[in-house]
Coordinates of C-alpha atoms and ligand atoms in Angstrom, one line a residue:
M671 CA -148.6 99.0 92.5
Q672 CA -145.1 99.1 93.2
G673 CA -142.3 97.0 94.8
F674 CA -143.1 94.1 97.2
H675 CA -145.2 91.1 95.8
S676 CA -145.8 88.6 98.6
R677 CA -144.6 85.0 98.8
L678 CA -145.7 84.7 102.4
P679 CA -147.4 81.4 103.4
A680 CA -150.2 83.4 104.9
D681 CA -151.1 84.9 101.5
L682 CA -153.3 81.8 100.6
P683 CA -155.7 81.4 97.8
L684 CA -159.2 81.8 98.6
G685 CA -160.2 78.1 98.1
E686 CA -163.8 77.1 98.0
S687 CA -163.4 74.5 100.5
A688 CA -164.0 76.2 104.0
P689 CA -166.5 74.7 106.2
M690 CA -169.3 76.9 106.8
N691 CA -169.0 78.6 110.1
T692 CA -165.4 78.2 110.4
P693 CA -163.8 81.5 109.2
R694 CA -161.5 80.8 105.9
S695 CA -158.7 82.8 107.5
S696 CA -157.5 82.4 111.0
F697 CA -156.8 85.5 112.8
L698 CA -153.1 85.3 112.0
Q699 CA -154.0 84.5 108.3
S700 CA -156.2 87.8 108.2
V701 CA -153.6 89.9 109.8
N702 CA -150.9 88.7 107.4
R703 CA -153.1 89.1 104.5
H704 CA -154.1 92.8 105.6
F705 CA -150.1 93.1 105.9
T706 CA -149.4 91.9 102.7
H707 CA -152.2 93.6 100.8
A708 CA -150.7 97.0 102.4
M709 CA -147.1 96.3 101.5
G710 CA -148.1 96.0 97.9
F711 CA -148.5 99.9 98.2
L712 CA -145.4 100.4 99.6
D713 CA -141.9 100.4 97.7
L714 CA -139.9 98.4 100.1
P715 CA -136.1 97.0 99.5
E716 CA -135.8 93.4 99.0
G717 CA -136.4 91.1 101.8
L718 CA -137.5 94.1 104.3
A719 CA -141.2 93.2 103.9
E720 CA -140.7 89.6 105.1
R721 CA -138.7 90.8 107.9
I722 CA -141.4 93.2 109.0
I723 CA -144.2 90.7 109.0
Q724 CA -142.4 88.1 110.4
C725 CA -142.9 87.5 114.3
N726 CA -139.4 87.8 115.8
S727 CA -139.8 85.1 118.3
T728 CA -142.5 83.3 120.5
Y729 CA -141.5 81.6 123.8
T730 CA -143.8 78.6 125.0
V731 CA -143.6 77.6 128.8
H732 CA -145.0 75.0 130.6
F733 CA -145.1 75.4 134.2
G734 CA -146.6 73.6 137.2
V735 CA -148.4 75.0 140.4
R736 CA -149.1 72.9 143.4
L737 CA -152.9 73.8 143.9
R738 CA -155.9 72.0 145.7
G739 CA -153.3 69.1 147.1
R740 CA -151.8 68.2 143.5
M741 CA -149.8 69.4 140.7
Y742 CA -151.4 71.4 138.0
S743 CA -149.9 72.4 134.6
F744 CA -150.4 75.6 132.6
T745 CA -149.2 76.7 129.3
G746 CA -148.3 80.3 128.4
W747 CA -146.8 82.4 125.4
R748 CA -145.2 85.5 124.9
S749 CA -144.4 86.6 121.4
V750 CA -142.2 89.4 120.3
H751 CA -143.3 90.8 117.1
S752 CA -140.8 93.5 116.4
E753 CA -138.0 94.9 118.5
H754 CA -137.3 97.9 116.0
R755 CA -138.3 100.1 118.9
E756 CA -137.7 98.9 122.7
P757 CA -139.0 98.3 125.0
V758 CA -141.7 96.2 123.2
K759 CA -145.4 96.2 124.6
G760 CA -148.4 94.3 124.6
G761 CA -151.2 92.9 126.8
I762 CA -151.5 89.5 128.5
R763 CA -154.8 87.5 128.2
F764 CA -156.0 84.7 130.2
T765 CA -158.5 82.7 128.2
P766 CA -158.9 78.8 127.9
H767 CA -158.9 79.4 124.1
A768 CA -155.2 80.8 123.9
D769 CA -152.8 79.4 121.4
A770 CA -149.4 80.5 119.9
E771 CA -150.9 81.7 116.7
E772 CA -153.3 83.8 118.1
V773 CA -150.7 85.6 120.3
E774 CA -148.6 86.0 117.3
A775 CA -151.4 87.7 115.5
L776 CA -151.9 90.0 118.3
A777 CA -148.0 90.7 118.7
A778 CA -148.3 91.8 114.9
L779 CA -151.2 94.2 115.8
M780 CA -149.3 95.6 118.6
T781 CA -146.3 96.5 116.2
L782 CA -148.4 98.4 113.9
K783 CA -150.8 99.9 116.6
C784 CA -147.4 101.5 118.2
S785 CA -146.1 102.5 115.0
L786 CA -149.4 104.3 113.9
T787 CA -149.9 106.2 117.0
D788 CA -145.9 107.0 117.1
L789 CA -145.6 105.3 120.8
P790 CA -141.9 104.4 121.3
F791 CA -142.6 100.8 121.4
G792 CA -142.1 97.5 119.5
G793 CA -145.0 95.0 119.5
S794 CA -145.5 92.0 121.9
K795 CA -148.3 89.8 123.2
G796 CA -148.7 87.1 125.8
A797 CA -151.3 84.7 126.9
L798 CA -152.0 82.0 129.7
K799 CA -154.2 79.2 128.5
I800 CA -156.7 79.5 131.7
D801 CA -160.1 79.7 132.7
P802 CA -159.9 82.4 135.4
A803 CA -163.5 81.7 136.5
Q804 CA -162.4 78.2 137.6
W805 CA -159.8 79.3 140.1
T806 CA -160.2 81.3 143.6
Q807 CA -158.4 84.7 143.7
P808 CA -155.5 83.1 145.9
E809 CA -155.0 80.5 143.4
L810 CA -154.9 83.1 140.5
E811 CA -152.5 84.9 142.2
R812 CA -150.0 82.1 142.7
I813 CA -150.3 81.1 139.0
T814 CA -150.0 84.7 137.9
R815 CA -146.7 84.9 140.2
R816 CA -145.4 81.6 138.6
F817 CA -145.9 82.8 135.2
T818 CA -144.1 86.1 135.9
Q819 CA -141.0 84.1 137.3
E820 CA -140.7 82.3 133.9
L821 CA -141.1 85.8 131.8
T822 CA -138.7 87.3 134.3
K823 CA -136.1 84.5 133.5
R824 CA -136.3 84.9 129.9
G825 CA -136.1 88.5 129.7
L826 CA -139.7 88.8 128.6
I827 CA -140.7 91.3 131.4
G828 CA -138.8 94.4 132.4
P829 CA -139.3 98.3 132.1
G830 CA -136.6 98.9 129.2
L831 CA -137.2 95.2 127.5
N832 CA -141.0 94.2 127.5
V833 CA -143.7 95.8 129.3
P834 CA -147.2 93.7 129.4
A835 CA -150.6 95.3 130.1
P836 CA -154.1 94.0 130.7
D837 CA -156.2 92.2 127.8
M838 CA -159.0 89.8 127.9
G839 CA -159.4 88.1 131.3
T840 CA -156.6 90.2 133.1
G841 CA -156.8 93.7 134.9
E842 CA -155.4 95.9 137.4
R843 CA -155.1 92.9 140.1
E844 CA -153.0 90.7 137.8
M845 CA -150.9 93.5 136.8
A846 CA -150.2 94.4 140.5
W847 CA -149.3 90.7 141.2
M848 CA -146.8 90.7 138.2
A849 CA -145.1 94.0 139.2
D850 CA -144.8 92.8 142.6
E851 CA -143.2 89.8 141.6
F852 CA -140.9 91.3 139.3
R853 CA -139.9 93.7 141.9
R854 CA -138.7 90.6 144.1
A855 CA -136.8 89.2 141.7
N856 CA -135.0 92.3 140.8
P857 CA -134.1 94.0 144.0
A858 CA -131.2 95.7 142.4
D859 CA -133.4 97.6 140.0
A860 CA -136.5 98.2 142.4
I861 CA -136.4 101.9 141.7
H862 CA -137.8 101.2 137.9
A863 CA -139.5 97.9 138.7
R864 CA -143.1 99.4 138.6
A865 CA -142.8 100.2 135.0
C866 CA -142.5 96.6 134.2
V867 CA -146.3 96.4 133.5
T868 CA -149.0 99.1 133.0
G869 CA -152.6 99.0 133.9
K870 CA -151.7 98.6 137.7
P871 CA -154.0 100.2 140.2
L872 CA -153.3 103.7 141.3
S873 CA -152.2 102.7 144.7
K874 CA -149.6 100.3 143.0
G875 CA -148.2 103.3 140.5
G876 CA -151.0 103.2 138.0
I877 CA -152.4 106.2 136.1
A878 CA -155.9 107.6 136.3
G879 CA -157.9 106.5 133.4
R880 CA -156.0 103.7 132.4
T881 CA -159.0 100.9 133.0
E882 CA -161.3 103.2 130.9
A883 CA -159.0 104.0 128.2
T884 CA -159.5 101.7 125.4
G885 CA -163.3 102.5 125.7
R886 CA -162.7 106.0 125.9
G887 CA -160.3 105.8 122.8
V888 CA -163.3 104.0 121.0
Q889 CA -165.4 107.1 121.9
Y890 CA -162.7 109.3 120.4
A891 CA -162.4 107.2 117.2
V892 CA -166.1 107.7 116.6
H893 CA -165.8 111.4 117.1
S894 CA -163.0 111.9 114.8
Y895 CA -164.6 109.8 112.1
L896 CA -168.0 111.7 112.4
Q897 CA -166.7 115.1 112.7
D898 CA -164.5 114.8 109.6
A899 CA -166.3 116.6 106.6
R900 CA -164.4 114.2 104.2
T901 CA -166.3 111.2 105.7
P902 CA -169.9 110.2 104.6
G903 CA -170.7 110.1 108.5
V904 CA -173.3 107.7 109.1
G905 CA -176.1 108.3 106.5
G906 CA -175.0 111.8 106.5
R907 CA -175.5 112.3 110.2
R908 CA -172.4 113.9 112.2
D909 CA -173.8 113.9 115.8
P910 CA -173.7 110.7 117.9
E911 CA -176.9 111.6 119.6
N912 CA -179.6 109.0 118.7
L913 CA -177.4 107.0 116.6
R914 CA -178.3 103.4 117.3
I915 CA -175.4 101.4 118.5
V916 CA -174.9 97.5 118.9
V917 CA -172.2 96.5 121.3
Q918 CA -170.8 93.0 121.1
G919 CA -168.9 92.1 124.4
F920 CA -169.7 93.7 127.8
G921 CA -166.1 93.7 129.2
N922 CA -163.8 96.5 129.7
V923 CA -163.8 97.7 126.3
G924 CA -167.5 97.3 125.3
Y925 CA -168.8 98.4 128.6
H926 CA -166.7 101.5 128.8
A927 CA -167.3 102.5 125.0
A928 CA -171.2 101.8 125.5
K929 CA -171.1 104.0 128.6
F930 CA -169.3 107.0 127.2
L931 CA -171.1 106.7 123.9
S932 CA -174.6 106.8 125.6
E933 CA -174.1 108.6 128.7
E934 CA -172.1 111.6 127.3
D935 CA -173.1 111.7 123.7
G936 CA -176.7 110.6 123.9
A937 CA -176.2 107.5 121.5
L938 CA -178.7 104.7 121.9
I939 CA -177.1 101.4 122.9
T940 CA -180.0 99.2 121.3
V941 CA -178.4 96.1 121.9
V942 CA -175.5 94.4 123.9
A943 CA -174.5 91.0 123.1
E944 CA -172.8 88.5 125.1
R945 CA -171.5 84.8 125.2
D946 CA -175.0 83.7 126.4
G947 CA -177.3 86.0 124.4
Q948 CA -178.5 89.5 123.9
V949 CA -180.3 92.3 125.8
V950 CA -182.4 94.6 123.3
N951 CA -183.9 97.7 124.0
P952 CA -184.8 100.1 120.9
Q953 CA -185.0 103.3 123.1
G954 CA -181.5 102.7 124.5
L955 CA -180.3 100.6 127.3
A956 CA -179.3 102.2 130.6
I957 CA -175.6 101.1 130.6
E958 CA -174.7 101.6 134.3
E959 CA -177.7 99.9 135.3
L960 CA -176.9 96.8 133.0
K961 CA -173.5 96.8 134.5
R962 CA -174.8 96.3 138.0
H963 CA -177.2 93.5 136.8
H964 CA -174.3 91.9 135.1
L965 CA -172.1 92.1 138.0
K966 CA -174.6 91.0 140.3
T967 CA -176.1 88.0 138.3
G968 CA -172.9 87.2 136.2
S969 CA -175.1 87.6 133.1
I970 CA -176.7 90.7 131.2
L971 CA -179.8 88.2 130.6
G972 CA -182.8 89.0 132.9
F973 CA -182.1 92.6 132.8
E974 CA -185.3 94.5 133.4
G975 CA -184.6 97.5 131.1
G976 CA -184.6 95.5 127.9
E977 CA -185.8 92.3 126.3
S978 CA -183.5 89.3 126.9
V979 CA -182.7 86.9 124.0
A980 CA -180.7 83.7 125.1
G981 CA -178.2 82.0 122.9
G982 CA -176.9 82.7 119.2
S983 CA -174.7 85.2 118.0
G984 CA -177.8 87.0 116.4
G985 CA -176.9 90.6 118.2
L986 CA -174.3 91.2 115.4
E987 CA -177.2 91.2 112.9
Q988 CA -179.5 93.5 114.7
P989 CA -180.5 96.7 112.6
C990 CA -178.2 99.7 113.9
D991 CA -176.4 102.6 112.6
I992 CA -173.0 101.6 114.1
L993 CA -171.7 98.1 115.1
I994 CA -169.1 97.9 117.7
P995 CA -167.4 94.5 118.2
A996 CA -165.8 94.4 121.4
A997 CA -165.4 90.8 122.4
M998 CA -162.8 88.9 120.5
E999 CA -161.3 87.9 117.0
N1000 CA -163.1 86.5 114.2
A1001 CA -166.4 87.5 115.3
I1002 CA -167.6 88.6 111.6
S1003 CA -166.6 86.0 109.1
E1004 CA -167.8 85.5 105.6
E1005 CA -170.5 83.6 107.2
N1006 CA -172.4 86.4 108.8
A1007 CA -170.8 89.4 106.9
A1008 CA -173.5 90.0 104.4
R1009 CA -176.1 89.7 107.3
T1010 CA -174.8 92.8 109.5
K1011 CA -176.9 95.9 109.2
A1012 CA -174.7 98.7 110.3
A1013 CA -173.4 101.6 108.0
L1014 CA -170.3 102.0 110.1
I1015 CA -168.3 99.3 112.1
V1016 CA -165.9 100.3 114.9
E1017 CA -163.4 97.4 115.6
A1018 CA -163.0 98.1 119.2
A1019 CA -161.7 94.3 119.8
N1020 CA -158.5 93.0 117.9
G1021 CA -159.3 91.1 114.7
P1022 CA -162.9 91.1 115.0
L1023 CA -163.2 90.9 111.2
T1024 CA -161.8 88.1 109.0
F1025 CA -159.9 89.3 105.8
E1026 CA -162.8 87.9 103.8
A1027 CA -165.5 89.4 105.9
D1028 CA -163.7 92.7 105.5
R1029 CA -163.7 92.5 101.8
I1030 CA -167.6 91.7 101.8
L1031 CA -168.1 94.4 103.9
R1032 CA -166.2 96.7 101.6
Q1033 CA -168.0 95.4 98.6
R1034 CA -171.6 96.4 100.3
G1035 CA -170.0 100.2 100.9
V1036 CA -169.9 99.4 104.7
I1037 CA -167.3 101.7 106.4
V1038 CA -164.7 99.9 108.6
L1039 CA -162.7 101.8 111.2
P1040 CA -160.0 99.4 112.0
D1041 CA -158.7 97.8 115.4
L1042 CA -155.0 99.1 115.0
Y1043 CA -156.5 102.6 115.3
V1044 CA -159.7 102.1 117.2
N1045 CA -158.5 100.4 120.5
A1046 CA -154.9 102.0 120.5
G1047 CA -156.4 103.9 123.5
G1048 CA -155.1 101.2 125.8
V1049 CA -151.7 101.4 124.9
V1050 CA -151.5 105.3 124.6
V1051 CA -152.6 105.5 128.3
S1052 CA -150.2 102.6 129.1
Y1053 CA -147.4 104.8 127.6
F1054 CA -148.3 107.7 129.9
E1055 CA -148.2 105.3 133.0
W1056 CA -144.8 103.9 131.9
V1057 CA -143.4 107.4 131.6
K1058 CA -144.8 108.6 135.1
N1059 CA -143.4 105.4 136.6
L1060 CA -140.1 106.0 135.0
T1061 CA -140.0 109.8 136.1
H1062 CA -141.4 109.1 139.4
I1063 CA -143.7 112.2 139.3
P1064 CA -147.5 112.5 138.7
F1065 CA -148.5 114.5 135.8
G1066 CA -149.3 117.8 136.3
L1067 CA -147.5 118.2 140.0
M1068 CA -145.0 121.0 139.1
E1069 CA -147.7 122.9 137.0
R1070 CA -151.0 122.7 138.8
R1071 CA -150.9 125.3 141.5
R1072 CA -149.0 128.0 139.0
R1073 CA -151.9 127.3 136.5
E1074 CA -154.5 127.6 139.2
R1075 CA -153.0 131.0 140.3
R1076 CA -152.6 132.3 136.9
N1077 CA -156.1 131.2 136.0
H1078 CA -157.4 133.1 138.9
A1079 CA -155.7 136.4 138.2
I1080 CA -157.2 136.1 134.4
A1081 CA -160.5 135.7 135.9
E1082 CA -160.2 138.6 138.3
A1083 CA -158.6 140.8 135.6
L1084 CA -161.6 140.1 133.5
E1085 CA -164.2 140.8 136.2
Q1086 CA -162.5 144.0 137.0
M1087 CA -162.3 144.9 133.3
T1088 CA -166.0 144.2 132.3
G1089 CA -167.8 144.7 135.7
N1090 CA -169.5 141.6 135.3
T1091 CA -168.8 138.2 137.4
F1092 CA -167.5 135.0 135.6
P1093 CA -170.3 132.7 135.0
A1094 CA -170.7 130.4 137.7
G1095 CA -171.0 127.4 135.8
M1096 CA -167.7 127.9 133.8
R1097 CA -165.8 129.2 137.1
D1098 CA -164.6 125.9 138.6
G1099 CA -163.6 124.2 135.0
F1100 CA -161.7 127.5 134.3
L1101 CA -159.8 127.7 137.5
E1102 CA -159.0 124.0 137.8
G1103 CA -155.2 123.5 137.3
G1104 CA -155.3 120.1 135.5
R1105 CA -155.8 116.9 137.4
E1106 CA -154.2 113.6 136.3
I1107 CA -157.3 112.3 134.7
D1108 CA -158.0 115.6 132.8
L1109 CA -154.3 115.5 131.2
V1110 CA -154.8 111.8 130.6
R1111 CA -157.7 112.3 128.5
S1112 CA -156.6 115.2 126.9
G1113 CA -153.4 113.3 125.8
L1114 CA -155.5 110.4 124.8
E1115 CA -157.9 112.8 122.9
D1116 CA -154.9 114.2 121.0
V1117 CA -153.4 110.9 119.9
M1118 CA -156.7 109.5 118.7
R1119 CA -157.6 112.7 116.9
S1120 CA -154.0 113.1 115.1
T1121 CA -153.7 109.6 114.5
W1122 CA -157.3 109.9 112.7
S1123 CA -155.9 112.8 110.7
R1124 CA -153.0 110.7 109.8
I1125 CA -155.0 108.0 108.3
A1126 CA -157.5 110.0 106.7
D1127 CA -154.9 112.3 105.0
L1128 CA -153.1 109.5 103.8
L1129 CA -156.4 107.9 102.0
E1130 CA -157.1 111.3 100.6
S1131 CA -153.8 112.0 99.2
R1132 CA -153.6 108.1 97.9
P1133 CA -157.3 107.0 97.0
E1134 CA -155.9 103.8 95.6
L1135 CA -155.5 102.8 99.2
G1136 CA -159.2 102.0 99.1
D1137 CA -160.0 101.9 102.9
Y1138 CA -159.0 103.2 106.2
R1139 CA -157.3 99.7 107.0
T1140 CA -155.1 99.8 104.3
A1141 CA -154.2 103.3 104.9
A1142 CA -153.6 102.7 108.6
Y1143 CA -151.4 99.6 107.8
V1144 CA -149.4 101.7 105.2
A1145 CA -149.0 104.6 107.6
A1146 CA -147.7 102.2 110.3
I1147 CA -145.4 99.9 108.1
G1148 CA -143.9 103.0 106.4
E1149 CA -142.6 104.0 109.8
I1150 CA -141.6 100.6 110.7
A1151 CA -139.4 100.1 107.7
A1152 CA -137.8 103.6 108.3
A1153 CA -136.8 102.6 111.6
Y1154 CA -135.5 99.1 110.6
E1155 CA -133.5 101.1 107.7
A1156 CA -132.1 103.6 110.2
I1157 CA -130.9 100.8 112.4
G1158 CA -129.3 98.9 109.5
I1159 CA -131.3 95.7 109.9
Ligands
NAD435 P1 -162.7 91.4 128.6 O1 -162.4 90.0 129.1 O2 -162.9 92.3 129.8 O3 -164.2 91.4 127.9 C1 -164.5 90.7 126.9 C2 -165.8 90.3 127.0 O4 -166.6 89.6 125.7 C3 -166.5 89.6 128.1 O5 -167.8 90.0 128.7 C4 -166.8 88.2 127.4 O6 -167.9 87.3 127.9 C5 -167.5 88.5 126.0 N1 -167.3 87.6 125.1 C6 -166.6 86.6 124.6 N2 -166.9 85.8 123.8 C7 -168.3 86.4 123.3 C8 -168.9 86.0 122.3 N3 -168.7 85.1 121.5 N4 -170.0 86.7 122.1 C9 -170.3 87.9 122.9 N5 -169.4 88.1 123.9 C10 -168.1 87.6 124.1 O7 -162.0 91.9 127.6 P2 -161.5 93.2 127.0 O8 -160.3 93.8 127.9 O9 -162.6 94.0 127.0 O10 -161.2 93.0 125.4 C11 -161.9 92.8 124.6 C12 -161.5 93.0 123.0 O11 -160.7 94.0 123.1 C13 -160.3 91.8 122.8 O12 -160.2 91.7 121.5 C14 -158.8 92.7 123.4 O13 -157.9 92.2 122.8 C15 -159.3 94.0 122.7 N6 -158.5 95.0 123.3 C16 -158.5 95.2 125.0 C17 -157.7 96.2 125.6 C18 -157.9 96.5 126.8 O14 -157.3 97.6 127.4 N7 -158.5 95.8 127.8 C19 -157.0 97.2 124.8 C20 -157.0 96.9 123.1 C21 -157.6 95.8 122.6

């Protein structure tokens, strides 16, 4: 090992005094420890490592909204981890458990994620401490708009400055409110205002495929790993068909990942675990039906297509081939890491493994695909949306008809030359000129596959890195360091 030796406060000794069920490392400490570990493999100039790890700024805002005949106070945060590329980018979550430290950890992961996937953004993240279920839609709209006003005042939202996106507890609806509020506050810049957030509904400047993007990216990450002959696959198996998968969290990311892996790839989603319990079916759960049940009743429990087990976090410990934690951070800590059964853990959530859990799993030979790679699909498609908003032209518009005509001509020529007709099942796909959703999926798949190659190639050439997470961190930090040096910081 060369270069950097950390003296950062987060690089704490592993004491023996951590209480049971409380992770020894907080989310931020885990991220910083991974950072510090990876820095040890890079030969960085004096001081640059600290500069890269530290979060540049965290803005805390308290604001009041008059609702239900009285004033309610809310607290929100927006952290900017790194501005080595601008604008900075990262989601906004609405959750009663948010705090500044969590937001800083998430902002650091955004910096790494954008760097790893070579997107032209620095890293940021935001949160509002709120339980969305406690408020009606009109109330949530007023609260979201007030939060947006605060971010606008401080330059923490804007197409060239800072571009939020959905995360836990937020979606298209909140993004549409934020974009509208920003546009009202910036009438002179209204032409680009839509690019101030991504993850908007299609009718408000969104892009096809953004809602599903993170789950779709999880699917492409699994494909990339399984199809790479340098990996051991899952017990030697390289086809997702009939692999048993446990998914924790049935929200945006968990639902879409489960849906694509089961419906398109034939994997068996044997367990879906939520806050209030788990649903189990060794033959595989019907994900669309489970989703309908969840929407209708507000819980996955009671679903007829599986056995319901109320309470506990035991879902993570069920036998399976692949475990996909897709709920929240620190789901797997030193307390339960030894009891997980999967050969492969695919981190769809941000920070689902503590630093110590990661170490225990590696000692057990479990392979972990890291969050900064696995869940990058959301920000990749957000990038496409931002570009679409700034260029004001839908993807494929100039090309589509020309491509259709050319493909028609090729099909006719083939038919004339061979005397056979084009196979009916292939004809439509061949003649199609490229809809926005096809282009988005193709772009996303390309980024996920090329990013996988980047990580796996690096690990192959530097086996001392030891695991995919460290390789991903080293690749990402190397790019950030180069950007800092190029701009003279
Ligand atoms: P979401 O709010 O749509 O879904 C989260 C789900 O997890 C909810 O259904 C919730 O009930 C469940 N959950 C919460 N605590 C749980 C627990 N203790 N046990 C089991 N289930 C629990 O959020 P999301 O957008 O799907 O995000 C999930 C994770 O993915 C987060 O870590 C988020 O930061 C990350 N992520 C999301 C995106 C995105 O585009 N939405 C992008 C990248 C990363």
